[in-house]
PDB file of C-alpha atoms in Angstrom:
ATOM      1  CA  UNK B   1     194.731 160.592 142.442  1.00 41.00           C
ATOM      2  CA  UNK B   2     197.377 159.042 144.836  1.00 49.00           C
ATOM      3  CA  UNK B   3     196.431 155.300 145.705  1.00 52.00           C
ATOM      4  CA  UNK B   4     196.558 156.004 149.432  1.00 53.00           C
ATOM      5  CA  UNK B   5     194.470 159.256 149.376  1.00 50.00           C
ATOM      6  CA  UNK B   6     190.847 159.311 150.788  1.00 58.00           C
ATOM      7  CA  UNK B   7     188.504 160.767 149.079  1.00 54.00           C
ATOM      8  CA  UNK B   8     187.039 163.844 151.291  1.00 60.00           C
ATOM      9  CA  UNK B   9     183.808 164.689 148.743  1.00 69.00           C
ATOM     10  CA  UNK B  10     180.302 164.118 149.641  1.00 71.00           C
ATOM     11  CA  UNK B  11     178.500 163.293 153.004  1.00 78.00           C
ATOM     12  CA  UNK B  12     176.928 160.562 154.795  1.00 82.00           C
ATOM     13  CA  UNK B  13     173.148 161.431 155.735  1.00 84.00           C
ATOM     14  CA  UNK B  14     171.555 159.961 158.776  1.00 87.00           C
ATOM     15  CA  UNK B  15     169.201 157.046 158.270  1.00 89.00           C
ATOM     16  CA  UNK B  16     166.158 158.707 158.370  1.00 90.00           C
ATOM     17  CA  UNK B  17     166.994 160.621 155.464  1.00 92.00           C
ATOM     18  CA  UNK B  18     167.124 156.929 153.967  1.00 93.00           C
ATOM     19  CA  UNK B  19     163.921 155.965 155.611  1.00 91.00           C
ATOM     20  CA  UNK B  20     161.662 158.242 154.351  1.00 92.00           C
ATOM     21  CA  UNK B  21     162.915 158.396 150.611  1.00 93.00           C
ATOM     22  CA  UNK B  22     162.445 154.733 150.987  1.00 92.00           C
ATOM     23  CA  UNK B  23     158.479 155.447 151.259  1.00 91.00           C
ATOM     24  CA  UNK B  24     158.799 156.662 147.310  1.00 92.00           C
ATOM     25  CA  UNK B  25     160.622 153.840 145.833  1.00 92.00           C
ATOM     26  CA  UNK B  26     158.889 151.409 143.040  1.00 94.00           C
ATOM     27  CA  UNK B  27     159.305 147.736 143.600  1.00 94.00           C
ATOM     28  CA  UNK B  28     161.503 147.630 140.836  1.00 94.00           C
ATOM     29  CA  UNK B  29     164.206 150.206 141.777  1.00 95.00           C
ATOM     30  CA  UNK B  30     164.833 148.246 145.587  1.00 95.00           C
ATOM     31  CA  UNK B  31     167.767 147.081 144.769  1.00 93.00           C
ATOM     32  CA  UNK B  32     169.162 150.003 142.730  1.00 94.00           C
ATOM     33  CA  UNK B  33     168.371 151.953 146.259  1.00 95.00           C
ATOM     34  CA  UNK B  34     169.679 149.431 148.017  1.00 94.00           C
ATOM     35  CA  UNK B  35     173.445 149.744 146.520  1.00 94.00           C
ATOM     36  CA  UNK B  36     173.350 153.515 146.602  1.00 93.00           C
ATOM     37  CA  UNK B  37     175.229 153.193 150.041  1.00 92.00           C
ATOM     38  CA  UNK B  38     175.003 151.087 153.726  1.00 92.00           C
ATOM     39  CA  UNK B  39     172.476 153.394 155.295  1.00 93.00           C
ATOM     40  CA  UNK B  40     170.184 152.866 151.881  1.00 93.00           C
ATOM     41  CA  UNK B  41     170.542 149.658 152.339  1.00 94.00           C
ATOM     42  CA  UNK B  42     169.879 149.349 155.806  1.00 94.00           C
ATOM     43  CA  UNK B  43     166.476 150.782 155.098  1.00 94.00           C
ATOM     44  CA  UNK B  44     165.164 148.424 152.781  1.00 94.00           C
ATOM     45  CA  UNK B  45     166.268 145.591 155.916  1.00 94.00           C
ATOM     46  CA  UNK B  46     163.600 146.518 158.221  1.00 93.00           C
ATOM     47  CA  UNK B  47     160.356 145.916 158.734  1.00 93.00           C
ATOM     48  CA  UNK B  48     158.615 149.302 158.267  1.00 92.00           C
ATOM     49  CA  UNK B  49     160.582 149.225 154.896  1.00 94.00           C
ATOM     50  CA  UNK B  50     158.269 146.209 153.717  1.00 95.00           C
ATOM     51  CA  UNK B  51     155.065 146.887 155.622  1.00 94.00           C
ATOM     52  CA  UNK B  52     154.889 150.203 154.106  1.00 93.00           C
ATOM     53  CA  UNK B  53     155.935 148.733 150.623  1.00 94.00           C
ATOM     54  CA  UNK B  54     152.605 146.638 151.132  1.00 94.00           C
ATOM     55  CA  UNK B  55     150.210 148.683 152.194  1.00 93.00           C
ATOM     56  CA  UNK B  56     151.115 151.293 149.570  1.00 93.00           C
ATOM     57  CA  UNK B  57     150.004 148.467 146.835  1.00 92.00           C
ATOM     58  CA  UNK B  58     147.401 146.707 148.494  1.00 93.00           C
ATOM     59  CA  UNK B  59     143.777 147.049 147.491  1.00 88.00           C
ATOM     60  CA  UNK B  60     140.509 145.950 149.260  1.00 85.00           C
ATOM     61  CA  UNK B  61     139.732 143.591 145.857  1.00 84.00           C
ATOM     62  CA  UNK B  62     143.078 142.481 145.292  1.00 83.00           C
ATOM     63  CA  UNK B  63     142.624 138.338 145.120  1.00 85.00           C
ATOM     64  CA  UNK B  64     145.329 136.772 147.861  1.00 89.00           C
ATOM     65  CA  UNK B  65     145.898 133.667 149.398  1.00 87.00           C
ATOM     66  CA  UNK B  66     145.199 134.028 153.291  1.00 87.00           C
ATOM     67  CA  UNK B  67     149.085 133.764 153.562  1.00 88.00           C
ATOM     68  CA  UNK B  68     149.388 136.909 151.929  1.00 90.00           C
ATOM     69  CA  UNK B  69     146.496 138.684 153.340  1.00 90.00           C
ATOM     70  CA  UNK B  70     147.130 142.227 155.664  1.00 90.00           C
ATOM     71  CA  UNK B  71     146.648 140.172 159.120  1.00 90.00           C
ATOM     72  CA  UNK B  72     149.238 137.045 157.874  1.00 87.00           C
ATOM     73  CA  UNK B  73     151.552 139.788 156.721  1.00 88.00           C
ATOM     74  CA  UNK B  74     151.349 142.017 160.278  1.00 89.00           C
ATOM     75  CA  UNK B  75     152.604 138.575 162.127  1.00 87.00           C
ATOM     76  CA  UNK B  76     156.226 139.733 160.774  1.00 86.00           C
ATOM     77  CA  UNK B  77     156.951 136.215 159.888  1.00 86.00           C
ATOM     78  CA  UNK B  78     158.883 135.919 156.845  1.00 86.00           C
ATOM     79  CA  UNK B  79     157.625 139.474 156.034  1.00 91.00           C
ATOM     80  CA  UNK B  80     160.019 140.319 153.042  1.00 91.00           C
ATOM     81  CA  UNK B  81     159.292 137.054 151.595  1.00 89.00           C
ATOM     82  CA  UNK B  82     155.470 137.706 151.787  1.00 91.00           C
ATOM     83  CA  UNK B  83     155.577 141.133 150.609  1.00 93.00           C
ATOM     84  CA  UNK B  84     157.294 139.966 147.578  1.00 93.00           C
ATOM     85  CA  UNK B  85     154.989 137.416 146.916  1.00 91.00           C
ATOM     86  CA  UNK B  86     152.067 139.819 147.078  1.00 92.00           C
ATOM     87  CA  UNK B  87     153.692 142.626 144.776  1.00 93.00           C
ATOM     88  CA  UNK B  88     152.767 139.593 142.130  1.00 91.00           C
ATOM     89  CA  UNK B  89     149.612 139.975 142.723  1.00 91.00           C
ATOM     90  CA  UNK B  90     148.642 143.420 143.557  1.00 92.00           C
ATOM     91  CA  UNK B  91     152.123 145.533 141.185  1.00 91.00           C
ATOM     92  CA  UNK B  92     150.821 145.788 137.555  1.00 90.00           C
ATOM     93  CA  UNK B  93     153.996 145.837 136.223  1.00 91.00           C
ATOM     94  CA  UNK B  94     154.976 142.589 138.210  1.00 91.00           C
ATOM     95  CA  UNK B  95     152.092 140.725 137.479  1.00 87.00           C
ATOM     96  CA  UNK B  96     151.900 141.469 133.913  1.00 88.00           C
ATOM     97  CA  UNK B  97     155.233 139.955 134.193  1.00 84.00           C
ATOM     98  CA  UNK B  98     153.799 136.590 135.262  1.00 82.00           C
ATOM     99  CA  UNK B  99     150.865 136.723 132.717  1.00 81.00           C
ATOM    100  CA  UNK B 100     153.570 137.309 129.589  1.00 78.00           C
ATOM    101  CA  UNK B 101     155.197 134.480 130.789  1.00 72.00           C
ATOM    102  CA  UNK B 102     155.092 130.924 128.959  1.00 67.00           C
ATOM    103  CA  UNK B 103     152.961 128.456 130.473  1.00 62.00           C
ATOM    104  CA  UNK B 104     154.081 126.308 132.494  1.00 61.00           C
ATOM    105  CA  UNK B 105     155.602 123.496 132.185  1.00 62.00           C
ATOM    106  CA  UNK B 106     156.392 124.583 128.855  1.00 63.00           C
ATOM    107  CA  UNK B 107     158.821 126.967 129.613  1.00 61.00           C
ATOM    108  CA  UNK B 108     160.964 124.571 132.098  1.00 61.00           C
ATOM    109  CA  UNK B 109     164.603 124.205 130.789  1.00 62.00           C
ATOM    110  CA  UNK B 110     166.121 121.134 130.836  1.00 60.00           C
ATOM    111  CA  UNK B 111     169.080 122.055 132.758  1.00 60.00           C
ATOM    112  CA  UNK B 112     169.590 124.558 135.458  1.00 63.00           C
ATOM    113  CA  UNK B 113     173.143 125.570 136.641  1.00 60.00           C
ATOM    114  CA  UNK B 114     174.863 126.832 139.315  1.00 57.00           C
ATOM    115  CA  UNK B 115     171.842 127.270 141.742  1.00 59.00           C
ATOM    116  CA  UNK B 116     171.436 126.817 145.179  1.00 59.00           C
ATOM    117  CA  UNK B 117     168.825 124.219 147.063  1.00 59.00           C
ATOM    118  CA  UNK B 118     167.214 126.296 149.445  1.00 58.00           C
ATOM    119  CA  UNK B 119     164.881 123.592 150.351  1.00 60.00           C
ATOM    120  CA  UNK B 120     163.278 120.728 149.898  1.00 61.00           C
ATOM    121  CA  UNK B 121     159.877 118.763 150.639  1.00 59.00           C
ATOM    122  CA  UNK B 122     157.898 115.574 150.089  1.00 61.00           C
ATOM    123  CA  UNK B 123     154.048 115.242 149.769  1.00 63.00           C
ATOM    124  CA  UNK B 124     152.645 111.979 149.505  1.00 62.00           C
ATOM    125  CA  UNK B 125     150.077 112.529 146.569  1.00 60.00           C
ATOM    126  CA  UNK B 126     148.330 109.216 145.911  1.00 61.00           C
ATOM    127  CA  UNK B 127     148.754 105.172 145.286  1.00 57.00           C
ATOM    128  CA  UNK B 128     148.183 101.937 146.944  1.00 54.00           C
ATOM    129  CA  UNK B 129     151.228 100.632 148.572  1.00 50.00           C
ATOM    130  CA  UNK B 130     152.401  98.786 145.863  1.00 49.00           C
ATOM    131  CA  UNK B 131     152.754 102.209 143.355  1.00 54.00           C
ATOM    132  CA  UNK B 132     153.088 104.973 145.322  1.00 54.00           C
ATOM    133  CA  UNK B 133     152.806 108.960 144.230  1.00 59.00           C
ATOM    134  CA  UNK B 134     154.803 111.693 145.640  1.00 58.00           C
ATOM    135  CA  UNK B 135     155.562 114.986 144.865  1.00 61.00           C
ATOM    136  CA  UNK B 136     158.973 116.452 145.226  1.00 62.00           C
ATOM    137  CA  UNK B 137     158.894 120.333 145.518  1.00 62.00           C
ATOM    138  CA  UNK B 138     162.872 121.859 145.657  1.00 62.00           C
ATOM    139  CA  UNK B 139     163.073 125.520 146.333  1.00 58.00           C
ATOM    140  CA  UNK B 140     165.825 126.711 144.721  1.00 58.00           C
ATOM    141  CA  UNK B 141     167.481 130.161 144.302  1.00 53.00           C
ATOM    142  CA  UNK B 142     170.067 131.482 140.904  1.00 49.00           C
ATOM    143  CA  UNK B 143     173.122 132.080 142.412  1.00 43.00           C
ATOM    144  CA  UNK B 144     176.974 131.360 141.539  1.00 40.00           C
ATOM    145  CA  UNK B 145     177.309 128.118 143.591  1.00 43.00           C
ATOM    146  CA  UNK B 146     176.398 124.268 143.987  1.00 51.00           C
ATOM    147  CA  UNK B 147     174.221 122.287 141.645  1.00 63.00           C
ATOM    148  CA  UNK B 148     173.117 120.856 138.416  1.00 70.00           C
ATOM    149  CA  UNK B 149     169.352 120.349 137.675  1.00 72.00           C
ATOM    150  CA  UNK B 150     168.768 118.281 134.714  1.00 78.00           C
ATOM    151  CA  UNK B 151     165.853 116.664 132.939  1.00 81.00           C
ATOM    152  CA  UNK B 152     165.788 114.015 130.429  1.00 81.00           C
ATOM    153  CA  UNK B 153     163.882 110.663 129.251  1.00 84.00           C
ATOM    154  CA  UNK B 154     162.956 108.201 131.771  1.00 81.00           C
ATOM    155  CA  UNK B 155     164.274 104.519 131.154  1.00 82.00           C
ATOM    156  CA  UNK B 156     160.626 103.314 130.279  1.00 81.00           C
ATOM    157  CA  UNK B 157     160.791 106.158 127.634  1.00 81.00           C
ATOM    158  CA  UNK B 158     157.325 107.268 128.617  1.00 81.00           C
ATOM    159  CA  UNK B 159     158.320 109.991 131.519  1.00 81.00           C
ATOM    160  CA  UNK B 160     161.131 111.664 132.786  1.00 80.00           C
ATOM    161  CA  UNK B 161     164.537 111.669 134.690  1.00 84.00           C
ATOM    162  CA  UNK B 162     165.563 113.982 136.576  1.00 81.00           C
ATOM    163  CA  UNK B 163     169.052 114.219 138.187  1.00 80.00           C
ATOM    164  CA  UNK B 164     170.253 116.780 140.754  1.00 75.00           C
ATOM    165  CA  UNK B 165     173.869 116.816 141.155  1.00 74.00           C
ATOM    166  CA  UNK B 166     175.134 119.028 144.354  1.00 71.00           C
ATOM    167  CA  UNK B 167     179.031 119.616 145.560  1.00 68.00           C
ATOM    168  CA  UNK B 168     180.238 122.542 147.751  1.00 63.00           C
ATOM    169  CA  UNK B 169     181.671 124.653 144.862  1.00 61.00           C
ATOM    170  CA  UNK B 170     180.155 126.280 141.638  1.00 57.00           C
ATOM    171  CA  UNK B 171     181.266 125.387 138.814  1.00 56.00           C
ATOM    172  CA  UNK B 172     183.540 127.739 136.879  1.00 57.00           C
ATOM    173  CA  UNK B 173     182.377 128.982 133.250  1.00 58.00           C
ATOM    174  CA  UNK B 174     183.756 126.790 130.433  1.00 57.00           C
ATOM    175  CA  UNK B 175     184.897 124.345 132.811  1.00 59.00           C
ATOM    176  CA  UNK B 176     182.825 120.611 132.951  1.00 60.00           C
ATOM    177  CA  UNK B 177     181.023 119.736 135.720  1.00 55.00           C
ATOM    178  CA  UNK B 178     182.287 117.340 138.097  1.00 56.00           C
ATOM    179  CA  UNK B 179     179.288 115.652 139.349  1.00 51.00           C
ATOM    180  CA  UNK B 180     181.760 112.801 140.976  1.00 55.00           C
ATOM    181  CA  UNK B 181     182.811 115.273 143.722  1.00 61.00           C
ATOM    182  CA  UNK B 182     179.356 115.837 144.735  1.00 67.00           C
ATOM    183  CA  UNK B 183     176.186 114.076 145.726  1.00 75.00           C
ATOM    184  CA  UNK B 184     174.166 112.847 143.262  1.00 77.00           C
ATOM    185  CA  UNK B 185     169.880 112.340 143.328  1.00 78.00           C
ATOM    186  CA  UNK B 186     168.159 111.201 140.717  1.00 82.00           C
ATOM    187  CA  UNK B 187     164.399 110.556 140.404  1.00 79.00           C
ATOM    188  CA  UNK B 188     163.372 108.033 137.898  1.00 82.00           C
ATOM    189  CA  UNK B 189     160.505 107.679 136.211  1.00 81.00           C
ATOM    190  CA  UNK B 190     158.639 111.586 136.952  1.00 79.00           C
ATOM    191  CA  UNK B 191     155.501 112.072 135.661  1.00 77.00           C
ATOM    192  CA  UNK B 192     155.612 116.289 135.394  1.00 75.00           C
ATOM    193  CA  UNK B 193     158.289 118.705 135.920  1.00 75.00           C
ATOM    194  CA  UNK B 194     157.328 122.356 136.825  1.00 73.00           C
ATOM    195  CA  UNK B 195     160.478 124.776 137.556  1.00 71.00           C
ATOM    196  CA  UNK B 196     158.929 128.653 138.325  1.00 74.00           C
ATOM    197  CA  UNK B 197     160.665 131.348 140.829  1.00 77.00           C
ATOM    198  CA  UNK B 198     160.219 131.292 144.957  1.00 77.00           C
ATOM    199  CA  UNK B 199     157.733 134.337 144.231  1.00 82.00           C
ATOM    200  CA  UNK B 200     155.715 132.910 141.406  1.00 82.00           C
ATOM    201  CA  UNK B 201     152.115 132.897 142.303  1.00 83.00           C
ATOM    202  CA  UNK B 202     152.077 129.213 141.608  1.00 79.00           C
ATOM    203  CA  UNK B 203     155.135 128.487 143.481  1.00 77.00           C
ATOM    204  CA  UNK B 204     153.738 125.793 146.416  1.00 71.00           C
ATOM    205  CA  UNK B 205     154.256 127.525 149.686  1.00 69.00           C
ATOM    206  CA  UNK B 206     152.699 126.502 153.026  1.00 61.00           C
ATOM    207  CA  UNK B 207     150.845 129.078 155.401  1.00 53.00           C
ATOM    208  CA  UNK B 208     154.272 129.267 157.153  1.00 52.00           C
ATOM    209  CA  UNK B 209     156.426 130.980 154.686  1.00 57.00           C
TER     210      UNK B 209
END
């Protein structure tokens, strides 16, 4: 086929079409539908999308937090993000995901690569002033850009060290990381290290998101 010629076969179908085959996707297949085209993807951007994707899955004796429960979820706030979350709970096939899973933190890695900082929070746990506790909770998210997460021995030997290294570009397979062009954090000693997905059901969230 000539490089400059368009290609005339097939045809665009209106976004309702989109809308109501969205009502018979699994969980699993969003983002397969999603990259079928833009009005497929458009569908699985609104709000009826998700609130429909929830209520097909919720049950009566399904155990959720209050965040995730039907009147938090009809607020609209952070919707997708709470309809995710819930699929964990109330999807089979997602849940049994979780429970196959190694316990945590067993299954942390030591080093995490090329993931973005989403966010990040303090809690102040417990301790007098002199030896204070706080817990550090970073939210991050896999994708191709920004930041080293690594774990190693504390310098009293008897905890850990963790150092998060962030600059403004990823770095490039097989190349070293530069962690001199970036900013560098590092937390010394840490008593426990947990890493787990944003949808995990033990993922700390607050009633907001």
């Amino acid at each position: 086929m000539p490089e400059n010629s368009e290609c005339i076969d097939g045809e665009e179908y209106p976004i309702d079409i989109w809308l109501l085959l969205a009502a018979y996707i699994r969980p699993e297949d969003v983002c397969r539908f999603s990259l079928i085209c833009k009005n497929a993807w458009t569908a699985t951007c609104t709000a009826a999308f998700w609130t429909r994707l929830y209520k097909r899955h919720y049950n009566l004796d399904a155990d959720l937090p209050d965040r995730l429960q039907p009147d938090s979820v009809a607020k609209m706030r952070c919707l997708r993000a709470r309809v995710i979350r819930s699929l964990f709970h109330l999807y089979e096939p997602f849940s049994l995901r979780v429970s196959k899973s190694p316990p945590l933190p067993e299954s942390t890695p030591t080093t995490l690569l090329n993931s973005k900082c989403l966010l990040c929070w303090v809690n102040k746990v417990s301790g007098s002033r002199s030896e204070l506790m706080w817990e550090f909770n970073f939210k991050f998210v896999k994708l191709p850009t920004k930041g080293k997460f690594t774990i190693n021995v504390s310098t009293d030997m008897r905890h850990h060290r963790v150092r998060l290294d962030f600059q403004d570009s990823p770095v490039i397979r097989g190349k070293k990381f530069r962690g001199e062009q970036g900013v560098q954090v590092v937390l010394d000693p840490v008593h426990s290290v947990r890493l787990m997905d944003w949808w995990h059901p033990q993922y700390p969230t607050s009633s907001y998101n």
